[in-house]
Coordinates of C-alpha atoms in Angstrom, one line a residue:
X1 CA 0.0 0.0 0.0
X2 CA 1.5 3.1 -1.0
X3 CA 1.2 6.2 0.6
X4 CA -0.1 9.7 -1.0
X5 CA 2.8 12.2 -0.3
X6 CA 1.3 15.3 1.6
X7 CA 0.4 18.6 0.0
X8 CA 3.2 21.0 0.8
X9 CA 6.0 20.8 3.3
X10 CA 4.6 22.1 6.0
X11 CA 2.5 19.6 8.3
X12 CA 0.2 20.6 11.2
X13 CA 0.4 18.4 14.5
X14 CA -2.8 16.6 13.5
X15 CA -1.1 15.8 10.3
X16 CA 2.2 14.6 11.5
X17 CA 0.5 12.6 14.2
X18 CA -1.7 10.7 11.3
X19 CA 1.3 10.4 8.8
X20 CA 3.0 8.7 11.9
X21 CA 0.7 6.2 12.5
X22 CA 0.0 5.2 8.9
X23 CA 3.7 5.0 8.6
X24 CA 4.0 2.6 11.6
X25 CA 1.0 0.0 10.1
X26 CA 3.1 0.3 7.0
X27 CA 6.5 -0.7 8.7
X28 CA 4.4 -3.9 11.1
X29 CA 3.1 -5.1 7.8
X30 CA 6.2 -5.0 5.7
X31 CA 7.9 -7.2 9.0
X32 CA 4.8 -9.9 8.8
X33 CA 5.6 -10.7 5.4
X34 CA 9.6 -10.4 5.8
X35 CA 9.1 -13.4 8.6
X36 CA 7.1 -15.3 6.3
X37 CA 9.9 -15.4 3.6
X38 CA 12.2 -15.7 5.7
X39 CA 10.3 -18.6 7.0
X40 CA 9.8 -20.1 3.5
X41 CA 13.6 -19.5 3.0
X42 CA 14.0 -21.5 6.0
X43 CA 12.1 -24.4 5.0
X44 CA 14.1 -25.4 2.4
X45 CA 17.7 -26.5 3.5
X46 CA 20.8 -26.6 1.3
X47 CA 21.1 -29.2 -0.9
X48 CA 24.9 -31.0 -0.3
X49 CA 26.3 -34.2 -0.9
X50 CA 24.6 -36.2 1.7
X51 CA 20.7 -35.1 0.2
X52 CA 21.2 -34.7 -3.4
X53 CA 24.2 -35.5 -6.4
X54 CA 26.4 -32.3 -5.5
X55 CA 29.7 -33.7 -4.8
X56 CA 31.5 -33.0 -1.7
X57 CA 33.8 -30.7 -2.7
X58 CA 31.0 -27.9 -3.5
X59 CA 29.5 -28.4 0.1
X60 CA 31.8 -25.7 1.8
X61 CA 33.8 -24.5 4.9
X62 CA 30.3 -25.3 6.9
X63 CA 29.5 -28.8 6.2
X64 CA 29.8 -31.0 9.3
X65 CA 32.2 -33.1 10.5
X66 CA 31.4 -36.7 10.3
X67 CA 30.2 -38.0 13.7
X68 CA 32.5 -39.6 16.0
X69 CA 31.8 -42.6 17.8
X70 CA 32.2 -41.7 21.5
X71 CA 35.4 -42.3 23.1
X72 CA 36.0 -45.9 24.8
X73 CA 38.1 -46.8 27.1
X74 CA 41.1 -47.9 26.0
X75 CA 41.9 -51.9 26.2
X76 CA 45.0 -53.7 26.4
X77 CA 45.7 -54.9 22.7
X78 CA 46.1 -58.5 22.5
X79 CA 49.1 -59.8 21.4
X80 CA 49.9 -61.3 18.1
X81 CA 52.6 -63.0 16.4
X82 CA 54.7 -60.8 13.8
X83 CA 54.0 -59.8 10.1
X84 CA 56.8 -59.7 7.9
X85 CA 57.5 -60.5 3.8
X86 CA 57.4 -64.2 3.0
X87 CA 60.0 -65.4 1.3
X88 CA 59.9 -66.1 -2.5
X89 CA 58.6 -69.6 -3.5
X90 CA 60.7 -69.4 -6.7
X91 CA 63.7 -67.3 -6.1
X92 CA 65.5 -66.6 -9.6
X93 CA 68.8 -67.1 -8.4
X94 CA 70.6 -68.6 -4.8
X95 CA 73.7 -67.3 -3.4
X96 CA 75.0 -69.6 -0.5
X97 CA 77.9 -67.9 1.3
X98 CA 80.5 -70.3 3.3
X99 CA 82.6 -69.3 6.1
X100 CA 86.4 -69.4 5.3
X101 CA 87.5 -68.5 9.5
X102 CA 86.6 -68.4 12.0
X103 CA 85.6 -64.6 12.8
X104 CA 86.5 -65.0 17.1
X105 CA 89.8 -66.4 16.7
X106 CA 90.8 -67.3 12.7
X107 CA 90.6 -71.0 12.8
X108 CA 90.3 -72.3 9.5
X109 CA 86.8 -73.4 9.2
X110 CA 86.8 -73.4 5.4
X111 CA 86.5 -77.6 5.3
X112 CA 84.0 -77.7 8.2
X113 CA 80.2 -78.5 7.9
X114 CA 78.5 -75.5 7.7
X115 CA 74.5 -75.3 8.3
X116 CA 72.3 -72.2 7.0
X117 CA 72.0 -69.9 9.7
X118 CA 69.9 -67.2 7.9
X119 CA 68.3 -67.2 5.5
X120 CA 66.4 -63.6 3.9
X121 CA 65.8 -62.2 0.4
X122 CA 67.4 -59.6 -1.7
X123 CA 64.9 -58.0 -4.2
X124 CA 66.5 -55.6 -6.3
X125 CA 65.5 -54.3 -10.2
X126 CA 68.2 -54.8 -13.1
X127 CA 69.6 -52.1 -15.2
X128 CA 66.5 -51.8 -18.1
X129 CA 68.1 -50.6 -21.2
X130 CA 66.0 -50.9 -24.8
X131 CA 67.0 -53.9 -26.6
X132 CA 68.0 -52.6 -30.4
X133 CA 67.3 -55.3 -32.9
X134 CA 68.8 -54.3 -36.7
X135 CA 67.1 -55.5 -39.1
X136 CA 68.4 -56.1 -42.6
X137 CA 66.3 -57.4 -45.3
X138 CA 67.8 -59.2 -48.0
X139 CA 66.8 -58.8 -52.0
X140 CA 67.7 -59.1 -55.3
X141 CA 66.8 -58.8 -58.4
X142 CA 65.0 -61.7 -60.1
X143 CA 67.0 -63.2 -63.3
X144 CA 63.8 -64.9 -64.7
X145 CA 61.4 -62.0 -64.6
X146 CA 64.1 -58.7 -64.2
X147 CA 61.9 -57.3 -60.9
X148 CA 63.3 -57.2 -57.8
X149 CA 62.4 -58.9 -54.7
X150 CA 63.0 -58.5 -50.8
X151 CA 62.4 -60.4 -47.7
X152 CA 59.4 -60.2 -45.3
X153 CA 60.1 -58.2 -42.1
X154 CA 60.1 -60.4 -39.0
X155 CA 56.3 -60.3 -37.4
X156 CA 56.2 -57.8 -35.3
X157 CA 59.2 -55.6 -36.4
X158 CA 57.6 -53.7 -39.5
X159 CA 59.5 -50.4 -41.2
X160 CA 57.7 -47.2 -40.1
X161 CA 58.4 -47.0 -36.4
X162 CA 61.6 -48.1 -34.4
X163 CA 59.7 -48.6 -31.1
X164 CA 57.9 -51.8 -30.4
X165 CA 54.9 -52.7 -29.0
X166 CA 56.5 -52.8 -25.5
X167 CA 57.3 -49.3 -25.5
X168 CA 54.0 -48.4 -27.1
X169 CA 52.1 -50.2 -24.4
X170 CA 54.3 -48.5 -21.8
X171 CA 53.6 -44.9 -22.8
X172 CA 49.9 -45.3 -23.0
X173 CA 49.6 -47.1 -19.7
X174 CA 52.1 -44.3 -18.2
X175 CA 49.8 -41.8 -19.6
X176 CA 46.3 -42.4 -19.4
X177 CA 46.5 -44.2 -15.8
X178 CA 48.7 -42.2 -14.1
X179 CA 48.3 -39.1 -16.5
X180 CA 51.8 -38.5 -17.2
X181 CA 52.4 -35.4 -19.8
X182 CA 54.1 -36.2 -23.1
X183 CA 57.4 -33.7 -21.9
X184 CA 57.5 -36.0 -19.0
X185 CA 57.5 -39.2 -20.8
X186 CA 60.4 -38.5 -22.7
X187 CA 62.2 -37.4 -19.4
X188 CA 61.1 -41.0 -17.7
X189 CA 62.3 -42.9 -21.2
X190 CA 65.3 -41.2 -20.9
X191 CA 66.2 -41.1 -17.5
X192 CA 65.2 -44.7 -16.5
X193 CA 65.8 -46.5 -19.8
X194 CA 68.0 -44.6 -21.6
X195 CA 65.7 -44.6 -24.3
X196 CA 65.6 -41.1 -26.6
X197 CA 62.2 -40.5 -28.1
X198 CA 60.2 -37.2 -28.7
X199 CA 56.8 -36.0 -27.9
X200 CA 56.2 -36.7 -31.7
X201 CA 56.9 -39.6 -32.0
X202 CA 55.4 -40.7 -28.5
X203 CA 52.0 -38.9 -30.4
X204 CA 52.5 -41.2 -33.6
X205 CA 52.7 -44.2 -31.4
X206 CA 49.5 -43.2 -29.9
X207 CA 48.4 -42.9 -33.5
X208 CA 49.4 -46.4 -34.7
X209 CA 47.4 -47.9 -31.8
X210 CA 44.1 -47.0 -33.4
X211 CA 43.4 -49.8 -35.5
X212 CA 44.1 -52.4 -32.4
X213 CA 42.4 -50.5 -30.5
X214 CA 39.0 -50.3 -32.7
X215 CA 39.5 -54.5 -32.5
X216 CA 39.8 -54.5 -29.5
X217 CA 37.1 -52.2 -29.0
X218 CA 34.7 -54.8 -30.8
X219 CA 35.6 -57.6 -29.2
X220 CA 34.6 -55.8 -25.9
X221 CA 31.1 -54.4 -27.1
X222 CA 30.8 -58.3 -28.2
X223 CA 31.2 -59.9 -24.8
X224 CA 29.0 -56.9 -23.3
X225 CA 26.3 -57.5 -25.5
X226 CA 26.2 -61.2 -24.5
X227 CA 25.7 -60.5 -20.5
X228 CA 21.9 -61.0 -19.3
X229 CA 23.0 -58.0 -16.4
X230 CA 24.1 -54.5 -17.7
X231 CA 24.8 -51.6 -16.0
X232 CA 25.5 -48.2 -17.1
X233 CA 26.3 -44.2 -15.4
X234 CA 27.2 -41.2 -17.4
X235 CA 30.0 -38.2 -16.7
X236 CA 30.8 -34.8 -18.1
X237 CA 34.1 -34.8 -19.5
X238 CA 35.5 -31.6 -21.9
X239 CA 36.9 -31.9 -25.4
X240 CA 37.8 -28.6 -26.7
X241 CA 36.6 -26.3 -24.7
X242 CA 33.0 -28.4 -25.1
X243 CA 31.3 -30.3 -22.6
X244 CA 30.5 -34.0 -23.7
X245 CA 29.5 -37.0 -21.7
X246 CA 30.8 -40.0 -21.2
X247 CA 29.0 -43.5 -20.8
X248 CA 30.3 -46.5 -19.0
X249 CA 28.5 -49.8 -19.8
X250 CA 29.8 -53.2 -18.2
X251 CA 29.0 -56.4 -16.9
X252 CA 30.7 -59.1 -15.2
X253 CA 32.9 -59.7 -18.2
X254 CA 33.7 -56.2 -20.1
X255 CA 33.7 -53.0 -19.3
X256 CA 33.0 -50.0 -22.3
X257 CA 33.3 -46.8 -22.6
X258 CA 31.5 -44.1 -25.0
X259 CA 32.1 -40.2 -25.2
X260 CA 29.3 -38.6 -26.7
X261 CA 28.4 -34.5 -27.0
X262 CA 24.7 -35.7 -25.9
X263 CA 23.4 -37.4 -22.9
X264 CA 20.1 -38.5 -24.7
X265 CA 19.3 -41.5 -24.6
X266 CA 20.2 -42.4 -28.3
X267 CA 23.5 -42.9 -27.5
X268 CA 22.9 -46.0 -25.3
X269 CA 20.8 -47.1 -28.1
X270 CA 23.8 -46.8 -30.4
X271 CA 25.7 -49.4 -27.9
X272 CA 22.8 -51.6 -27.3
X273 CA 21.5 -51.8 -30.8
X274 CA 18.5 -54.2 -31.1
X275 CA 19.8 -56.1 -27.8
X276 CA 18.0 -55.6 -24.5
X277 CA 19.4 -56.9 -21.5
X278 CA 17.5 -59.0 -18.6
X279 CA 18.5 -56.8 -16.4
X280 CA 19.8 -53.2 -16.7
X281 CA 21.2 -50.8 -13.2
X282 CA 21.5 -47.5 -13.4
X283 CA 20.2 -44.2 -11.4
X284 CA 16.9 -42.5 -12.4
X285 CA 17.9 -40.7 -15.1
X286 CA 15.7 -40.4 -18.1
X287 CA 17.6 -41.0 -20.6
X288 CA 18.4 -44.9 -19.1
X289 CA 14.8 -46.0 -18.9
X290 CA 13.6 -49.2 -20.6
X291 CA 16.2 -49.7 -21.8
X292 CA 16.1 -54.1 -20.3
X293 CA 13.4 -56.1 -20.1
X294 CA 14.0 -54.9 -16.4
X295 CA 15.3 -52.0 -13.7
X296 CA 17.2 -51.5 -11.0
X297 CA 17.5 -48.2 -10.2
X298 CA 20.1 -47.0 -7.8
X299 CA 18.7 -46.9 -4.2
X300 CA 21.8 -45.1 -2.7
X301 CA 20.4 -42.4 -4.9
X302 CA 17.0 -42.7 -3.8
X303 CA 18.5 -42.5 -0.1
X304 CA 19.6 -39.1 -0.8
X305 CA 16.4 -37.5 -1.9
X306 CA 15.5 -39.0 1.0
X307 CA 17.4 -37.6 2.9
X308 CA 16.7 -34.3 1.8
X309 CA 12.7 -34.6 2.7
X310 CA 14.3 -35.4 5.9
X311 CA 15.9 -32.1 5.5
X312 CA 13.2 -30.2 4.5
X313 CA 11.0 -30.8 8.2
X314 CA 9.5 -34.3 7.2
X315 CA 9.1 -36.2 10.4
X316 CA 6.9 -39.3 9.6
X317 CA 7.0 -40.8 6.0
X318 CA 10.8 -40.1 5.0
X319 CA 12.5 -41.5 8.8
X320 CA 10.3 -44.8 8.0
X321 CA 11.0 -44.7 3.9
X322 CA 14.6 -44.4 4.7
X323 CA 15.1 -47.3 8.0
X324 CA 13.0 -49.4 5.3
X325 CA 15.4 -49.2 2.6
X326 CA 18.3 -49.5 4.6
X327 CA 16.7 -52.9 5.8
X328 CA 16.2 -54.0 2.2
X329 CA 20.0 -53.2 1.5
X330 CA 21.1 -55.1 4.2
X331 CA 18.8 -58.1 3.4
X332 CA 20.7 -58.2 0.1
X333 CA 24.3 -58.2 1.2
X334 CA 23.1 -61.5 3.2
X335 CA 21.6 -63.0 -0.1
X336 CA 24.7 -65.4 -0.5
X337 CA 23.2 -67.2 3.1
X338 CA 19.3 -67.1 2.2
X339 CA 17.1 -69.8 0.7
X340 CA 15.0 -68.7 -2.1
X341 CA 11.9 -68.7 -0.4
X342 CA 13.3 -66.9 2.8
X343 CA 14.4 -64.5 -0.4
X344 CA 11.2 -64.6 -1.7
X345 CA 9.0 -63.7 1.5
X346 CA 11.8 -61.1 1.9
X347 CA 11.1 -59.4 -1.3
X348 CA 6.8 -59.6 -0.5
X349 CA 7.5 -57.9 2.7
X350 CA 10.0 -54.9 1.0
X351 CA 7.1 -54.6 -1.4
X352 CA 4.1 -54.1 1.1
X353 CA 5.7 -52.1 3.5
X354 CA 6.9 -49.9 1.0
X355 CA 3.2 -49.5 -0.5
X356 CA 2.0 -48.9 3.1
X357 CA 4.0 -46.5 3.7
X358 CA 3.3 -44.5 -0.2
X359 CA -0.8 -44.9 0.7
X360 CA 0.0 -42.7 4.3
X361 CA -1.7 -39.0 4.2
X362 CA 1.6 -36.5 3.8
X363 CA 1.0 -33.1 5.4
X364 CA 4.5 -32.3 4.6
X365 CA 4.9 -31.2 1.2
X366 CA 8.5 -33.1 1.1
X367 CA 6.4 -36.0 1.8
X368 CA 3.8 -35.6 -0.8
X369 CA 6.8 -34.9 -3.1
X370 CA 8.9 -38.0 -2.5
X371 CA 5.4 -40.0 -2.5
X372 CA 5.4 -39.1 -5.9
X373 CA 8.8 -40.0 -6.6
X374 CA 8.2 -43.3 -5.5
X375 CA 5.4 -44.4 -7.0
X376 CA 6.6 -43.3 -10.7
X377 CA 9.5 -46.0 -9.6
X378 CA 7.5 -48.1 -7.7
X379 CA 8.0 -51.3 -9.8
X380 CA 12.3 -50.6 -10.0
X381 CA 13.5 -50.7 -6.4
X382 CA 13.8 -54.1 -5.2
X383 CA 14.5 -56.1 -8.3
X384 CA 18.1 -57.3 -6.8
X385 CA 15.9 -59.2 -3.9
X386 CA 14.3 -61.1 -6.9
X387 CA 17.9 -61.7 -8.7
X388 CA 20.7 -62.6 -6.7
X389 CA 23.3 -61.0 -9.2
X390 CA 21.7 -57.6 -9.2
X391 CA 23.2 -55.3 -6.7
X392 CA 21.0 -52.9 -4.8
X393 CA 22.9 -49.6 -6.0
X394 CA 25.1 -48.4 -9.1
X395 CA 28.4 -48.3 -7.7
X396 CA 29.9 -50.5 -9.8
X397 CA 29.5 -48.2 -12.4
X398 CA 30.4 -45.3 -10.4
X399 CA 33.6 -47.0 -9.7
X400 CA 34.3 -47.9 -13.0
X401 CA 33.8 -44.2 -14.4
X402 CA 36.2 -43.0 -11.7
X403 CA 39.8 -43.0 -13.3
X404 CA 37.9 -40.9 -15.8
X405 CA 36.9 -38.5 -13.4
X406 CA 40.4 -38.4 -12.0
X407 CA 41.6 -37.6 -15.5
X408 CA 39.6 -35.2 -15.9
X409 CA 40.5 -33.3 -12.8
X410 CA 44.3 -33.5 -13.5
X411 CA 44.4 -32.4 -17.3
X412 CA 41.1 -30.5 -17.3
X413 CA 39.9 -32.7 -20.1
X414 CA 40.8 -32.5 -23.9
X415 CA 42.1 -30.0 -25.4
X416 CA 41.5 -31.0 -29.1
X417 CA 39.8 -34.2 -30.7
X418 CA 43.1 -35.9 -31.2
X419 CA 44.1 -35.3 -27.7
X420 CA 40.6 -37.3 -27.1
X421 CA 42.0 -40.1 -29.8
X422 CA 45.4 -40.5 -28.4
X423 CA 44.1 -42.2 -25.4
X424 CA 45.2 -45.7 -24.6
X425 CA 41.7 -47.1 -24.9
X426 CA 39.9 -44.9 -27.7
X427 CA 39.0 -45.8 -31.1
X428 CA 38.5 -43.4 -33.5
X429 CA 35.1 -44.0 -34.9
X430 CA 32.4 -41.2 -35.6
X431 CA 31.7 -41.0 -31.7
X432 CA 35.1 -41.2 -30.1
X433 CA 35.1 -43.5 -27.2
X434 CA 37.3 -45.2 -24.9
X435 CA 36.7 -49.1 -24.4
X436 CA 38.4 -51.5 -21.7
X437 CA 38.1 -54.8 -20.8
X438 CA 38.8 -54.1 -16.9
X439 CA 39.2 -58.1 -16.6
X440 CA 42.5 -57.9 -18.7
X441 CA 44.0 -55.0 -18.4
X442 CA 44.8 -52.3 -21.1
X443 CA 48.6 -52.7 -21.1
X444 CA 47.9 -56.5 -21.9
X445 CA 45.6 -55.6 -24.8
X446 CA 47.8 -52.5 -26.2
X447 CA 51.2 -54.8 -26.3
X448 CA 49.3 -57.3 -28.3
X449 CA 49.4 -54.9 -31.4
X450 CA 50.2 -55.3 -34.5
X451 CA 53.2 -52.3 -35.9
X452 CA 52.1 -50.8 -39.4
X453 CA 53.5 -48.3 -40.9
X454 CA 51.4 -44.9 -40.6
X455 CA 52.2 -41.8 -42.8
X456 CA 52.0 -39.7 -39.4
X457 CA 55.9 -37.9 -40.2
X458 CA 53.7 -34.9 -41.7
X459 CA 53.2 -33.7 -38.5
X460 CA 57.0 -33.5 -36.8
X461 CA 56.7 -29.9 -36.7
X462 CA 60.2 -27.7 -36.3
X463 CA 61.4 -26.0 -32.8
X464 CA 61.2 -22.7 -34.0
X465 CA 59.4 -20.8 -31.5
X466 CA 55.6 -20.4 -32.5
X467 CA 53.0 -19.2 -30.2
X468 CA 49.5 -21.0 -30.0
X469 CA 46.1 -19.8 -30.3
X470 CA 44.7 -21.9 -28.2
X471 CA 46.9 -22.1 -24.9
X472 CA 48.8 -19.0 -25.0
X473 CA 52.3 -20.6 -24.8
X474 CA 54.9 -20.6 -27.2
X475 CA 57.1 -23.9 -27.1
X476 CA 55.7 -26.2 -29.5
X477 CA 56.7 -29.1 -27.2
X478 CA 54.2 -27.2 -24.7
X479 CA 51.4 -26.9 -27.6
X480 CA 52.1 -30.3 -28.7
X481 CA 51.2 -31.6 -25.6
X482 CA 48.3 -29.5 -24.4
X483 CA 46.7 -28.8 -28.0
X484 CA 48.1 -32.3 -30.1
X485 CA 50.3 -32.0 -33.2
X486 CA 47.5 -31.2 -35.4
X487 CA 46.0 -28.1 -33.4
X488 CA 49.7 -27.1 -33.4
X489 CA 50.5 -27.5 -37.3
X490 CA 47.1 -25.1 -37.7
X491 CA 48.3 -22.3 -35.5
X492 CA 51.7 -22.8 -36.8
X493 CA 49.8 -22.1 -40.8
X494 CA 47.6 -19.4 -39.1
X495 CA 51.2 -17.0 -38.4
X496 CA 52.5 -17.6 -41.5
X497 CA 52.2 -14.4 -43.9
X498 CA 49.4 -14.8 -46.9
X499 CA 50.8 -14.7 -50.3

């Protein structure tokens, strides 16, 4: 309500004494409604990683400490026989040392019999130097037909690249799992094995491990496609300045990975094809909906909107929702020691509790919200008491997707869509992707390889000092390693005067 200004500066008492007390109803009502949104402000409590997917790093200086158990007294630890590093079964080599005197007075003791006294082992790594092979392959010409001939390079030792698959395997493993920078590799090469090599060529060996890698790639996305269980989570990851998403799919067998610049929900289609799993896991996501014939969803994601209801001032439905759960997840963990009918009456039980407590009256409005929540799921949450291979949440997929994360973190993502390629696990189809097979390992797969010879010398660039457009820097060793060769040869062009 908004008050008419008075006529004139000059008030009589009368006046002043009315202005005052319209003023004052003014100032008490303004004060009602700030309480009431300060109120509603109230009601609604920050979400952080314990209520909601924010990770804990954004919850701040005031999140609470985790809660301590209270202090015991302390007990007398029991004692308990030592620990120490068995020796090896099958040592490589033995060195039995005899006593020639006697070390307290010099008797000769050099014919005596002598019994082992002690006995420990020495562990120690050799001197690793590259092993150089020369290869020399012999021709002629051919007296019949005037052409000339040559002999077959030995398998595995092809022209086009010096290093082997050895070193190859080395480099990727070096970099993509324990994100080592291409200037640093070359230090490591050449300070441990004595081995000279560029960033170049350390980006052409990433290079030649494409077409491997694309079979290997298949061969993985085979055994995925086979498994009755799949389960899937999805990440932000950058690529040029661009945010894209990465999928992880896996099983029991193989584990794959897709970057995408979408999170709909065609690209899981893309890996699934025509095949739907038995059973798929996954969080709630939209975009990961029927996609099995049935679902899991993630329950340690439903325990955090949960938890936020509990938040929010909801006293009755989301305490019992949440102890229920809980009781369900622990029921599973013991699923290895049930019969499948104690299972069975176990999974009736999860079910009608759980639609007792959806059919309570809600006066909270957190209730009435996660009410709703529920009951769109209502048929997804206790699949794994039905299915004894179905875990209750999706962190095996969450744990599978975090070296990526970790990546990410260190290098800030990709800098270019080779610097996407040149990982040890990506094959460079129309969506770039990286695939494992977390069963064998990717050092295992890369050093199985084939060598071909790749016309990848067009992009050993000079050391003339260039700055880049995209970093800022200007040592192409620097660019080469942030922005890949082919981001480097462009700015390197882009300087050059026009004709």
């Amino acid at each position: 309500m908004l008050m008419e200004p008075p006529f004139g500066y000059r008030l009589t008492e009368a006046e002043k004494d009315a202005l005052l007390l319209e003023q004052a109803a003014v100032i008490e009502r303004m004060a009602v409604r700030i309480s009431e949104l300060e109120a509603a402000l109230k009601g609604k409590p920050k979400k952080t990683s314990s209520n909601s997917h924010t990770p804990p790093s954004q919850d701040g200086p005031e999140r609470p400490n985790r809660k301590r158990s209270p202090i015991r007294p302390k007990r007398p630890r029991p004692s308990r026989p030592g620990v120490s590093r068995p020796l090896s079964e099958k040592p490589d080599k033995t060195e039995r040392r005899m006593v020639g005197a006697c070390p307290h007075c010099g008797t000769d003791v050099s014919g005596a019999v002598q019994r082992c006294r002690h006995r420990y082992d020495h562990i120690d790594l050799p001197a690793i130097r590259p092993v150089v092979t020369r290869v020399e392959l012999l021709g002629g010409r051919c007296s019949d037909c005037g052409r000339r001939y040559r002999a077959e390079a030995p398998e595995g030792m092809a022209p086009g690249t010096p290093f082997g698959p050895g070193i190859r395997s080395l480099l990727l493993y070096l970099h993509h799992s324990h994100h080592v920078s291409f200037e640093r590799l070359s230090r490591m090469m050449a300070e441990l094995f004595g081995l000279s090599i560029s960033e170049g060529a350390i980006a052409n060996g990433f290079r030649r491990a494409g077409a491997a890698l694309t079979t290997a790639r298949a061969a993985i996305k085979d055994k995925l496609l086979a498994a009755r269980m799949i389960a899937s989570d999805e990440t932000t990851t950058r690529i040029d300045g661009v945010t894209h998403w990465q999928w992880v799919f896996l099983s029991d067998q193989a584990v794959l990975h897709e970057i995408a610049p979408r999170r709909a929900r065609s690209v899981a289609e893309e890996v699934l094809g025509d095949y739907r799993p038995e059973v798929w896991v996954s969080d709630r996501y939209a975009g990961q909906q029927e996609l099995g014939q049935r679902h899991q969803v993630c329950l340690a994601h439903v325990l955090r909107d949960v938890q936020y209801a509990i938040d929010c001032g909801d006293t009755v439905i989301a305490p019992k929702i949440r102890d229920h759960l809980r009781w369900a997840i622990r029921v599973g963990k013991r699923r290895s020691e049930l019969k499948d009918s104690t299972l069975t009456a176990y999974a009736g039980k999860a079910d009608r509790k759980l639609d007792a407590l959806v059919a309570v009256p809600a006066a909270h409005p957190a209730s009435r919200k996660l009410q709703r929540q529920i009951k769109a799921w209502r048929t997804k949450f206790f699949v794994f008491l039905a299915d004894r291979d179905v875990p209750p949440t999706n962190n095996i997929s969450e744990r599978e997707i975090r070296p990526s994360v970790v990546f990410r973190k260190v290098t800030n993502g990709f800098r270019s869509d080779w610097g996407l390629r040149s990982m040890p696990d990506t094959a460079p189809s129309p969506v770039p992707l990286a695939s494992t097979d977390s069963r064998t390992g990717t050092p295992s797969a890369i050093s199985s390889m084939e060598t071909s010879p790749s016309p990848d010398n067009a992009h050993r660039h000079p050391r003339e000092q260039l700055r880049c457009h995209g970093c800022g820097r200007c040592k192409p060793e620097l660019c080469l390693n942030v922005c890949g060769p082919d981001s480097l040869d462009r700015h390197r062009r882009a300087q050059q005067p026009p004709r």
